[in-house]
Coordinates of C-alpha atoms and ligand atoms in Angstrom, one line a residue:
M17 CA 48.3 18.7 -87.0
E18 CA 45.2 20.8 -88.7
N19 CA 41.9 19.7 -87.9
N20 CA 40.4 18.9 -91.3
E21 CA 43.5 16.7 -91.5
K22 CA 42.5 14.6 -88.4
E23 CA 39.4 14.1 -90.2
V24 CA 40.8 11.9 -93.0
V25 CA 43.2 10.1 -91.0
S26 CA 41.6 6.7 -91.3
R27 CA 41.7 4.1 -88.5
N28 CA 44.7 1.6 -89.0
F29 CA 44.1 -2.3 -89.6
I30 CA 44.3 -3.0 -85.7
E31 CA 41.7 -0.4 -84.4
Q32 CA 39.4 -1.5 -87.1
E33 CA 39.9 -5.2 -85.8
I34 CA 39.3 -3.5 -82.2
D35 CA 36.2 -1.7 -83.2
K36 CA 34.8 -4.6 -84.6
D37 CA 35.5 -6.6 -81.5
L38 CA 33.7 -3.7 -78.9
A39 CA 30.9 -3.7 -81.3
E40 CA 30.3 -7.2 -81.8
G41 CA 30.7 -7.4 -77.6
V42 CA 34.0 -9.9 -78.0
Y43 CA 35.3 -7.4 -75.3
D44 CA 34.2 -4.4 -73.3
T45 CA 37.5 -2.6 -72.9
V46 CA 41.1 -2.4 -74.5
H47 CA 43.8 -3.8 -72.3
T48 CA 47.1 -4.2 -74.1
R49 CA 50.8 -4.5 -73.0
F50 CA 54.6 -4.6 -74.3
P51 CA 56.4 -7.7 -73.5
P52 CA 60.0 -7.5 -73.8
E53 CA 62.4 -10.2 -73.1
P54 CA 65.0 -8.6 -70.7
N55 CA 68.1 -9.6 -73.0
G56 CA 69.1 -6.4 -74.5
Y57 CA 68.7 -2.7 -75.0
L58 CA 65.4 -1.5 -76.6
H59 CA 65.7 0.0 -80.1
I60 CA 63.6 2.3 -82.4
G61 CA 61.7 -0.8 -83.5
H62 CA 60.6 -1.6 -80.0
A63 CA 59.7 2.0 -79.7
K64 CA 57.1 1.7 -82.3
S65 CA 55.5 -1.5 -80.6
I66 CA 55.8 0.4 -77.1
L67 CA 53.8 3.3 -78.7
L68 CA 51.3 1.5 -80.5
N69 CA 50.4 -0.6 -77.5
Y70 CA 50.2 2.2 -75.0
G71 CA 48.5 4.4 -77.9
L72 CA 45.4 2.1 -78.2
A73 CA 44.9 1.6 -74.6
E74 CA 44.8 5.6 -74.4
K75 CA 42.7 6.0 -77.4
Y76 CA 40.2 3.1 -76.0
H77 CA 40.5 4.4 -72.1
G78 CA 41.7 1.0 -71.5
K79 CA 45.0 -0.4 -70.0
F80 CA 48.6 -0.8 -70.7
N81 CA 50.6 -3.6 -69.0
M82 CA 54.7 -3.6 -68.8
R83 CA 55.3 -7.4 -68.7
F84 CA 59.1 -8.5 -68.5
D85 CA 59.1 -11.7 -70.5
D86 CA 61.6 -13.6 -68.7
T87 CA 60.9 -17.1 -68.8
N88 CA 64.4 -17.9 -70.7
P89 CA 66.7 -17.9 -68.0
T90 CA 69.9 -18.2 -70.0
K91 CA 70.2 -14.7 -71.7
E92 CA 68.2 -12.1 -69.0
K93 CA 69.9 -9.8 -67.1
T94 CA 68.9 -7.4 -64.4
E95 CA 70.8 -4.7 -66.1
F96 CA 68.4 -5.2 -69.3
V97 CA 65.2 -4.8 -66.8
E98 CA 66.7 -1.4 -65.5
S99 CA 67.3 -0.1 -69.0
I100 CA 64.4 -1.2 -70.3
K101 CA 61.9 0.6 -67.5
E102 CA 64.0 3.9 -68.0
D103 CA 63.5 4.1 -72.1
I104 CA 59.8 3.1 -71.8
E105 CA 59.2 5.9 -69.0
W106 CA 61.5 8.2 -71.4
L107 CA 58.8 7.5 -74.1
G108 CA 56.1 8.4 -72.2
A109 CA 54.6 5.1 -71.8
D110 CA 52.7 4.9 -68.6
W111 CA 52.0 1.4 -67.3
E112 CA 51.1 3.1 -63.7
D113 CA 51.2 0.1 -61.0
R114 CA 51.0 -2.6 -63.6
L115 CA 54.6 -3.8 -63.9
F116 CA 54.8 -7.8 -64.4
F117 CA 57.1 -10.4 -64.5
A118 CA 56.2 -13.5 -66.6
S119 CA 58.2 -15.5 -64.2
D120 CA 56.0 -14.6 -61.7
Y121 CA 53.5 -17.1 -63.3
F122 CA 55.7 -20.1 -63.3
E123 CA 53.6 -21.7 -60.6
Q124 CA 50.4 -20.8 -62.6
M125 CA 52.1 -22.0 -66.0
Y126 CA 53.0 -25.4 -64.2
E127 CA 49.2 -25.6 -63.1
A128 CA 48.0 -25.1 -66.7
A129 CA 50.2 -28.0 -68.0
V130 CA 49.0 -30.2 -64.9
K131 CA 45.5 -29.1 -66.4
L132 CA 46.5 -30.2 -70.2
I133 CA 47.9 -33.4 -69.1
K134 CA 44.9 -34.2 -66.8
K135 CA 42.8 -33.6 -70.3
G136 CA 45.1 -35.6 -72.6
K137 CA 46.2 -32.7 -74.1
A138 CA 50.0 -33.1 -72.9
Y139 CA 52.5 -35.7 -72.5
V140 CA 55.9 -36.0 -71.5
S141 CA 58.3 -37.5 -73.9
D142 CA 61.8 -39.1 -73.9
L143 CA 63.0 -37.9 -77.6
N144 CA 66.0 -35.8 -77.3
A145 CA 66.5 -32.6 -79.4
D146 CA 67.5 -34.1 -82.4
E147 CA 64.9 -37.0 -82.4
I148 CA 62.1 -34.2 -81.7
R149 CA 63.1 -32.2 -84.8
E150 CA 63.4 -35.4 -87.0
Y151 CA 60.0 -36.6 -85.9
R152 CA 58.5 -33.2 -86.6
G153 CA 58.9 -33.3 -90.5
T154 CA 59.5 -30.9 -92.9
L155 CA 57.0 -28.1 -94.8
T156 CA 56.6 -30.9 -97.6
E157 CA 55.9 -33.8 -95.2
P158 CA 53.9 -34.2 -92.5
G159 CA 55.5 -35.3 -88.8
K160 CA 55.6 -39.0 -87.2
K161 CA 53.7 -40.3 -83.9
D162 CA 56.0 -39.7 -81.0
P163 CA 56.4 -42.9 -79.7
Y164 CA 55.9 -41.6 -75.8
S165 CA 52.8 -39.8 -77.0
D166 CA 50.4 -43.0 -75.5
R167 CA 51.6 -42.8 -72.0
S168 CA 48.7 -42.7 -69.4
I169 CA 47.6 -39.7 -67.7
E170 CA 48.9 -41.0 -64.7
E171 CA 52.3 -41.9 -65.9
N172 CA 52.5 -38.1 -67.5
L173 CA 51.3 -36.7 -64.3
E174 CA 53.9 -38.6 -62.4
L175 CA 56.7 -37.7 -64.9
F176 CA 56.1 -34.3 -65.2
E177 CA 56.2 -34.1 -61.3
N178 CA 59.8 -35.7 -61.5
M179 CA 60.8 -33.3 -64.2
K180 CA 60.1 -30.4 -61.8
N181 CA 61.4 -32.0 -58.9
G182 CA 64.8 -32.2 -60.6
S183 CA 64.6 -36.2 -61.4
Y184 CA 66.5 -35.4 -64.8
K185 CA 69.1 -33.7 -66.6
D186 CA 68.6 -30.9 -68.9
G187 CA 67.3 -32.5 -72.2
E188 CA 66.4 -36.0 -70.8
K189 CA 62.8 -35.2 -70.9
V190 CA 60.5 -32.5 -72.3
L191 CA 56.5 -31.9 -71.8
R192 CA 54.7 -31.9 -75.3
A193 CA 51.1 -30.6 -76.5
R194 CA 48.9 -33.2 -78.2
I195 CA 48.1 -31.3 -81.0
D196 CA 48.3 -32.7 -84.4
M197 CA 51.8 -34.3 -85.9
T198 CA 50.5 -33.8 -89.5
S199 CA 49.4 -30.5 -89.4
P200 CA 50.1 -28.3 -92.3
N201 CA 51.3 -25.6 -89.7
I202 CA 54.8 -27.1 -88.1
N203 CA 54.0 -25.2 -85.3
M204 CA 51.1 -27.4 -84.5
R205 CA 53.1 -30.7 -84.6
D206 CA 52.9 -31.4 -81.0
P207 CA 55.0 -28.5 -79.8
I208 CA 57.5 -28.5 -76.5
I209 CA 55.7 -26.8 -74.1
Y210 CA 58.3 -27.3 -71.1
R211 CA 62.0 -28.6 -70.9
V212 CA 64.1 -29.3 -68.4
A213 CA 67.1 -26.7 -67.4
H214 CA 69.1 -26.7 -64.4
M215 CA 69.5 -22.8 -64.4
N216 CA 69.3 -20.2 -62.4
H217 CA 66.7 -17.3 -63.0
H218 CA 67.3 -13.9 -62.3
N219 CA 64.0 -13.6 -60.4
T220 CA 63.3 -16.9 -59.3
G221 CA 66.6 -18.4 -58.4
D222 CA 66.8 -22.2 -58.0
A223 CA 63.1 -22.8 -57.2
W224 CA 62.7 -24.4 -60.7
C225 CA 64.7 -26.3 -63.1
I226 CA 61.4 -26.7 -65.6
Y227 CA 61.0 -23.6 -67.9
P228 CA 57.8 -23.3 -70.2
M229 CA 58.4 -22.2 -73.7
Y230 CA 57.3 -19.0 -74.9
D231 CA 54.7 -20.1 -77.2
F232 CA 52.9 -21.9 -73.8
A233 CA 53.9 -19.0 -71.7
H234 CA 53.0 -16.3 -73.7
P235 CA 49.1 -16.7 -74.0
I236 CA 49.1 -17.7 -70.6
E237 CA 50.7 -14.6 -69.6
D238 CA 48.3 -12.4 -71.2
A239 CA 45.2 -14.2 -70.2
I240 CA 46.2 -14.0 -66.7
E241 CA 46.8 -10.0 -67.0
G242 CA 43.1 -9.7 -68.9
I243 CA 45.4 -8.8 -72.0
T244 CA 42.5 -8.2 -74.8
H245 CA 44.6 -7.7 -77.7
S246 CA 47.8 -9.3 -77.5
I247 CA 49.7 -7.5 -80.3
C248 CA 53.2 -8.9 -81.8
T249 CA 55.3 -8.7 -85.1
L250 CA 54.4 -10.6 -88.0
E251 CA 56.6 -13.5 -87.5
F252 CA 54.5 -14.7 -85.0
E253 CA 51.6 -15.3 -87.4
D254 CA 52.1 -18.8 -87.8
H255 CA 52.2 -19.3 -84.3
R256 CA 48.7 -17.7 -83.8
P257 CA 47.0 -21.4 -83.9
L258 CA 48.9 -22.4 -81.3
Y259 CA 48.3 -19.2 -79.0
D260 CA 44.4 -19.7 -79.6
W261 CA 44.7 -23.7 -78.8
V262 CA 46.4 -22.6 -75.5
V263 CA 43.7 -20.1 -74.4
R264 CA 41.1 -22.3 -75.6
E265 CA 42.4 -25.8 -74.1
L266 CA 42.9 -23.7 -70.9
E267 CA 39.5 -22.7 -70.9
Y268 CA 40.2 -19.1 -70.0
Q269 CA 36.6 -17.0 -69.8
R270 CA 37.6 -14.0 -71.9
P271 CA 40.4 -15.1 -73.9
P272 CA 43.2 -12.8 -75.2
R273 CA 43.5 -12.5 -79.3
Q274 CA 46.8 -12.0 -80.9
I275 CA 47.2 -9.5 -83.9
E276 CA 50.2 -9.0 -85.6
F277 CA 51.8 -5.6 -87.6
A278 CA 55.0 -5.6 -89.5
K279 CA 58.3 -4.7 -87.5
L280 CA 60.1 -1.2 -88.4
Y281 CA 63.1 -1.3 -90.3
L282 CA 65.5 1.4 -91.0
T283 CA 67.8 1.2 -94.2
N284 CA 71.3 0.8 -93.7
V285 CA 70.9 0.8 -89.8
V286 CA 71.8 -1.9 -87.8
T287 CA 69.5 -2.9 -84.9
G288 CA 70.0 -6.5 -84.4
K289 CA 71.0 -7.3 -80.7
R290 CA 74.1 -10.0 -81.8
Y291 CA 75.7 -7.3 -84.2
I292 CA 75.2 -4.2 -81.5
K293 CA 76.4 -6.7 -78.6
K294 CA 79.9 -7.3 -81.0
L295 CA 80.4 -3.7 -81.5
V296 CA 80.2 -2.8 -78.0
E297 CA 82.4 -5.5 -77.1
D298 CA 84.8 -4.5 -79.7
E299 CA 84.7 -1.2 -78.4
I300 CA 83.9 0.3 -81.7
V301 CA 81.1 1.9 -80.2
D302 CA 80.7 3.4 -76.8
G303 CA 78.4 1.3 -75.4
W304 CA 74.8 0.2 -76.2
D305 CA 74.2 4.2 -76.0
D306 CA 76.9 5.3 -78.5
P307 CA 74.5 7.8 -80.4
R308 CA 75.6 6.2 -83.7
L309 CA 73.2 3.4 -82.7
V310 CA 69.2 3.6 -82.8
S311 CA 68.8 2.1 -79.5
I312 CA 66.1 4.1 -77.5
A313 CA 69.2 4.8 -74.9
A314 CA 71.5 6.1 -77.9
L315 CA 68.6 8.5 -79.5
R316 CA 68.1 9.9 -76.0
R317 CA 71.8 10.4 -75.3
R318 CA 72.1 11.9 -78.9
G319 CA 69.4 14.4 -78.1
F320 CA 66.5 12.9 -80.1
T321 CA 63.3 14.0 -78.0
P322 CA 60.2 11.5 -77.1
E323 CA 58.0 13.9 -79.1
S324 CA 60.2 13.2 -82.0
I325 CA 59.8 9.6 -81.9
R326 CA 56.1 9.5 -81.5
M327 CA 55.9 11.5 -84.2
F328 CA 58.3 9.2 -86.8
V329 CA 56.2 6.3 -85.2
E330 CA 52.8 7.6 -86.1
L331 CA 54.2 8.8 -89.9
C332 CA 55.4 5.1 -90.4
G333 CA 51.8 4.0 -89.5
V334 CA 51.2 -0.1 -88.8
S335 CA 51.2 -2.3 -91.8
K336 CA 50.9 -6.1 -92.6
S337 CA 54.0 -5.9 -94.8
N338 CA 57.4 -5.1 -94.2
S339 CA 58.9 -2.5 -95.3
S340 CA 62.1 -0.5 -94.5
V341 CA 62.4 3.4 -94.1
D342 CA 64.8 5.9 -94.3
Y343 CA 66.9 7.3 -91.2
A344 CA 66.4 10.5 -93.0
M345 CA 62.6 10.6 -92.0
L346 CA 63.7 10.2 -88.4
E347 CA 65.8 13.2 -88.7
Y348 CA 63.1 14.9 -90.2
C349 CA 60.9 14.3 -87.2
V350 CA 63.7 15.6 -84.4
R351 CA 64.1 18.9 -86.6
E352 CA 60.2 19.6 -86.9
D353 CA 60.5 18.7 -83.1
L354 CA 63.1 21.1 -82.0
K355 CA 62.8 23.7 -84.5
L356 CA 60.6 25.8 -82.6
K357 CA 61.3 24.8 -78.9
K358 CA 65.3 25.3 -79.1
P359 CA 67.3 28.7 -78.6
R360 CA 69.5 29.6 -81.3
M361 CA 73.3 30.1 -80.6
M362 CA 76.4 31.1 -82.3
A363 CA 78.8 28.2 -82.1
V364 CA 82.1 28.3 -84.3
L365 CA 83.2 24.5 -84.9
D366 CA 86.4 25.0 -87.1
P367 CA 87.7 28.4 -85.7
I368 CA 90.0 31.1 -87.1
K369 CA 90.6 34.4 -85.7
L370 CA 88.9 37.4 -86.7
V371 CA 90.3 40.6 -86.0
I372 CA 88.6 44.0 -86.6
D373 CA 91.5 46.2 -86.7
N374 CA 89.8 49.8 -86.2
Y375 CA 87.5 48.3 -83.3
P376 CA 88.6 49.9 -79.9
E377 CA 90.9 47.7 -77.8
G378 CA 89.1 46.4 -74.8
Q379 CA 85.9 47.5 -75.7
V380 CA 83.0 45.3 -75.4
E381 CA 79.4 45.6 -76.2
M382 CA 76.7 43.8 -75.3
L383 CA 74.1 42.9 -78.4
G384 CA 70.9 41.6 -78.5
A385 CA 70.2 38.1 -80.2
S386 CA 66.7 36.6 -81.0
N387 CA 66.4 33.0 -79.1
N388 CA 64.5 31.8 -81.9
M389 CA 63.5 33.7 -85.0
E390 CA 60.1 31.6 -85.5
N391 CA 58.9 31.5 -81.7
P392 CA 59.4 34.8 -80.0
E393 CA 58.5 33.1 -77.0
L394 CA 61.6 32.0 -76.5
G395 CA 63.1 35.7 -75.8
T396 CA 66.5 37.2 -76.5
H397 CA 69.7 36.8 -75.1
Q398 CA 72.9 38.8 -74.9
V399 CA 76.1 38.0 -77.3
P400 CA 79.4 40.1 -76.2
F401 CA 81.2 41.6 -79.2
S402 CA 84.8 43.0 -79.4
R403 CA 87.7 43.3 -81.3
E404 CA 88.6 39.5 -81.6
L405 CA 86.3 37.0 -83.0
Y406 CA 86.3 33.5 -83.7
I407 CA 84.5 32.7 -87.1
E408 CA 84.3 29.4 -89.0
R409 CA 87.2 28.6 -91.1
E410 CA 85.5 27.9 -94.4
D411 CA 83.7 31.4 -94.1
F412 CA 87.0 32.8 -95.1
M413 CA 89.0 32.4 -98.6
E414 CA 91.9 33.7 -99.9
E415 CA 90.5 33.2 -103.6
P416 CA 87.0 32.8 -103.8
P417 CA 85.3 30.9 -106.4
K418 CA 81.9 32.5 -108.0
K419 CA 79.0 33.1 -106.0
Y420 CA 81.0 32.8 -103.0
F421 CA 79.4 35.6 -100.5
R422 CA 81.7 35.3 -97.2
L423 CA 84.9 36.9 -96.6
F424 CA 87.5 37.3 -99.2
P425 CA 90.1 40.0 -99.4
G426 CA 87.9 43.4 -100.1
N427 CA 84.5 41.7 -99.4
E428 CA 82.1 43.2 -97.0
V429 CA 79.5 40.9 -95.0
R430 CA 77.6 41.3 -92.0
L431 CA 78.4 39.6 -88.9
M432 CA 75.2 38.3 -87.3
H433 CA 73.4 40.2 -84.6
A434 CA 76.3 43.0 -85.1
Y435 CA 78.1 45.0 -87.9
F436 CA 79.3 44.9 -91.6
V437 CA 82.6 44.2 -91.8
T438 CA 85.2 44.5 -94.7
C439 CA 88.1 41.8 -95.2
T440 CA 91.1 43.7 -95.4
D441 CA 94.3 41.4 -94.6
F442 CA 95.0 37.7 -93.7
E443 CA 98.0 36.0 -92.2
K444 CA 99.3 32.4 -92.9
D445 CA 101.3 30.1 -91.1
E446 CA 104.6 28.3 -92.3
D447 CA 102.5 25.7 -93.6
G448 CA 99.9 27.9 -95.8
N449 CA 97.1 27.5 -93.4
I450 CA 95.0 31.0 -93.0
T451 CA 95.4 31.7 -89.1
V452 CA 93.9 35.1 -88.9
V453 CA 91.7 37.4 -90.9
H454 CA 91.7 41.1 -90.6
C455 CA 88.8 43.5 -91.4
T456 CA 87.5 46.6 -90.5
Y457 CA 83.8 47.4 -89.2
D458 CA 81.7 50.3 -90.3
P459 CA 80.0 51.7 -87.2
A460 CA 77.0 53.1 -89.0
T461 CA 75.9 49.5 -89.9
K462 CA 74.7 48.1 -86.4
A463 CA 72.1 45.5 -86.7
G464 CA 68.9 46.9 -85.7
S465 CA 70.1 50.5 -86.4
G466 CA 67.9 50.6 -89.7
F467 CA 70.8 51.1 -91.8
S468 CA 69.9 50.8 -95.4
E469 CA 72.2 52.4 -97.5
R470 CA 74.0 49.5 -98.8
K471 CA 73.3 45.9 -98.7
V472 CA 75.6 42.8 -98.4
K473 CA 74.9 39.2 -99.7
G474 CA 76.5 37.4 -96.9
T475 CA 76.0 36.9 -93.2
I476 CA 78.3 35.2 -90.9
H477 CA 78.5 33.9 -87.3
W478 CA 80.9 34.6 -84.7
V479 CA 82.0 34.5 -81.0
P480 CA 84.2 36.8 -79.2
V481 CA 87.5 35.4 -78.5
K482 CA 87.7 36.2 -74.9
E483 CA 84.4 35.2 -73.6
A484 CA 83.9 32.3 -75.6
V485 CA 83.1 29.0 -74.1
K486 CA 85.5 25.9 -75.4
A487 CA 83.5 23.1 -75.9
E488 CA 84.4 19.3 -77.8
V489 CA 81.7 19.0 -80.4
R490 CA 81.0 15.0 -82.1
L491 CA 79.5 14.9 -85.5
Y492 CA 78.1 11.6 -86.6
E493 CA 77.5 9.8 -89.7
N494 CA 75.9 6.4 -90.5
L495 CA 77.8 3.6 -88.6
V496 CA 77.8 1.4 -91.8
D497 CA 79.2 2.0 -95.2
E498 CA 75.9 2.6 -97.0
E499 CA 77.9 2.1 -100.4
K500 CA 79.1 -1.0 -99.7
G501 CA 75.8 -2.4 -97.8
V502 CA 75.2 -3.2 -94.4
Y503 CA 76.7 -6.8 -94.0
N504 CA 79.9 -8.3 -95.8
K505 CA 78.9 -10.9 -98.1
E506 CA 81.9 -13.0 -97.4
D507 CA 81.8 -13.4 -93.7
G508 CA 78.6 -11.5 -92.8
S509 CA 80.1 -8.9 -90.9
L510 CA 79.1 -5.1 -90.9
N511 CA 80.8 -2.6 -93.8
L512 CA 81.7 0.0 -91.6
N513 CA 82.3 3.4 -92.4
P514 CA 85.5 4.9 -90.7
N515 CA 83.9 8.2 -90.9
S516 CA 81.0 7.6 -88.7
L517 CA 82.5 9.5 -85.8
T518 CA 84.1 13.4 -85.7
V519 CA 85.8 14.8 -82.8
L520 CA 86.1 18.3 -83.0
K521 CA 87.8 19.2 -80.0
E522 CA 88.4 22.9 -80.2
C523 CA 84.9 24.7 -80.8
Y524 CA 83.9 27.8 -79.5
L525 CA 80.4 28.8 -78.1
E526 CA 78.8 32.1 -77.3
P527 CA 78.8 32.4 -73.3
A528 CA 75.1 32.1 -73.3
V529 CA 75.5 28.1 -73.4
S530 CA 78.1 28.1 -70.7
G531 CA 76.3 25.9 -67.6
A532 CA 74.8 24.0 -70.1
E533 CA 73.8 20.4 -68.5
A534 CA 73.2 16.8 -69.8
Y535 CA 70.6 16.3 -72.4
D536 CA 70.2 20.3 -73.0
S537 CA 70.1 20.8 -76.7
F538 CA 70.3 24.0 -79.1
Q539 CA 70.4 25.0 -82.4
F540 CA 74.1 26.3 -83.5
V541 CA 73.7 28.5 -86.4
R542 CA 74.3 27.1 -89.9
N543 CA 75.7 23.7 -87.9
G544 CA 72.4 22.2 -86.9
F545 CA 71.1 20.9 -83.3
F546 CA 73.1 19.9 -80.7
C547 CA 72.7 17.9 -77.4
V548 CA 75.2 18.1 -74.2
D549 CA 76.6 14.8 -73.7
Y550 CA 75.3 12.8 -70.6
K551 CA 78.3 10.5 -70.2
D552 CA 81.1 13.0 -71.1
S553 CA 80.2 16.7 -70.6
K554 CA 81.6 18.7 -67.2
P555 CA 80.7 21.9 -66.6
E556 CA 84.1 23.3 -67.3
A557 CA 84.6 21.1 -70.2
L558 CA 81.4 21.0 -72.1
V559 CA 81.1 18.1 -74.8
F560 CA 77.8 18.0 -77.6
N561 CA 76.8 15.5 -79.6
R562 CA 75.2 16.6 -83.2
I563 CA 71.8 15.3 -83.2
V564 CA 71.1 16.6 -86.8
S565 CA 72.2 19.0 -89.4
L566 CA 69.5 21.8 -90.5
K567 CA 69.0 20.8 -93.9
S568 CA 68.2 17.4 -95.6
S569 CA 67.1 16.8 -99.0
F570 CA 64.1 14.4 -97.5
K571 CA 60.6 15.0 -98.1
L572 CA 57.5 13.9 -96.4
P573 CA 55.9 11.1 -98.8
K574 CA 52.5 12.4 -100.1
Ligands
ATP250 P1 65.1 -11.0 -80.3 O1 65.8 -10.2 -81.5 O2 66.1 -11.2 -79.2 O3 64.1 -11.8 -80.5 P2 63.0 -8.9 -80.2 O4 63.5 -7.7 -80.8 O5 61.8 -10.0 -80.8 O6 64.6 -9.6 -80.0 P3 61.4 -8.4 -77.7 O7 62.2 -8.3 -76.6 O8 61.1 -10.1 -78.1 O9 62.6 -8.3 -78.5 O10 60.2 -7.5 -78.4 C1 59.6 -7.2 -77.6 C2 58.2 -6.9 -78.5 O11 59.1 -5.6 -79.5 C3 57.8 -7.9 -79.4 O12 56.4 -7.5 -79.0 C4 58.4 -7.5 -80.2 O13 57.4 -8.3 -81.5 C5 58.3 -6.1 -80.5 N1 59.4 -5.7 -81.6 C6 60.8 -6.2 -82.0 N2 61.2 -5.8 -82.5 C7 60.4 -4.9 -83.2 C8 60.3 -4.1 -84.8 N3 61.5 -4.2 -85.3 N4 59.6 -3.1 -85.0 C9 58.3 -3.2 -84.2 N5 58.1 -3.8 -83.1 C10 59.4 -4.8 -82.8
MG251 MG1 61.8 -11.9 -79.4

């Protein structure tokens, strides 16, 4: 970014709030956290939250914690813990030595609940789930007093201890905060803060048969860790009074403060865990990191870079109102990031043979090719040139339309980095498909020779047949059918795009690409940016994912 541009970038509303807190001495430092529930893979929306929280800690020279919010034993899996850590590390958010698990605080949470009971601020109720819902009232009607809410402190302490000791079945008793059954905010109508659940927990095993509810646990986790700004998404706005109630009643010295921002949505892109899980189970996609998905693992596999995701998140900004961003903007960011960093190679994705009839048989010339026209620092490499080449099928036409400047009988074009060639003839198979194109070359026109007697309008890329590296290339389109909309109106299923994956089994690359390893990426002339697939690629059989094509109509909003 240019200096003058930097100056006009204003602080987002969260930064303004933090500035105010620091100025007023509410806090003297900034401490943020990212608190995922380990129940699935992280996606691009989470990346926004991670980078926002980490970015704030960096900007204010504060700290950033990584915390697994694993208070709900039903859905959590160790597999997800590992994938989440890997994704956050890859994004570059550094939690240093502050990796925490909410479940490590179960004892403190229990003590906190006891404290509330002792203050007369919590009670054990025997109402079942349906009854609690009934008593809670609605948006227009106040709730009704829980018939068990008048139990004495002693009785509540005893019952709560019995809950902990396993005296009750699941759902038989709950601990409720005593707040206000008539509050206009339903979250404040004596919310449940502990429930009985005889379930094995991935971290604490069978140590507990009661588990704290999210709205109770989360502020305690934040307070224990000394978080100052607990940043979450808008759906928790109505829960903030409860958050504040919990930290106030538990008398934390310098309680954390919750600030909400709008979730990041991508137009026509599926992010819901439920849908992705089904796509994985139905084998419509190749796991949670299928390159058509926008999980962080999928973006990494496809060849997106942490820098491109950071740029994207910054462009999206931080806002208080929900909106949806085009996938094209994400593509714009990765293109911007890769264009000066990656070497440009010739690759033919849909090959036909080009034979230069007047080029000596068996001769091979090594030609120099710039690795990146816009960034000379990337240097050059050599391409072998000889009599038989592959070119793209679409670069030859028997009967060209107007303004077609590539190969057709009688026309002369430039072979990139090489010579001018003139098309003389072609061969077809029984079905009428072109199999070989013939041409002659003019030795005087060698690239770099200063030849200027005539110009040609078309330049095409090529790969030498003998030295070419054969590879598989996978091209992607949106997983869902944008015309029909993401969700089927009748049954809520996804409207899938049948063309979301195209596998090209016989592509040819210049030999300089051989030896490419997982996650290496390149620009392939005219065809886009491509990345070696970490799962399926082998040194002797390379597999590439197209990250993004080269051109788009996307324009940065002013
Ligand atoms: P679930 O759908 O299971 O509730 P979740 O996406 O809320 O999942 P969490 O693990 O609870 O997953 O999220 C961790 C953090 O990421 C939360 O602070 C949440 O607000 C934030 N987050 C989740 N989705 C988005 C999104 N689309 N944009 C920005 N932040 C998000
Ligand atoms: Mg959640």
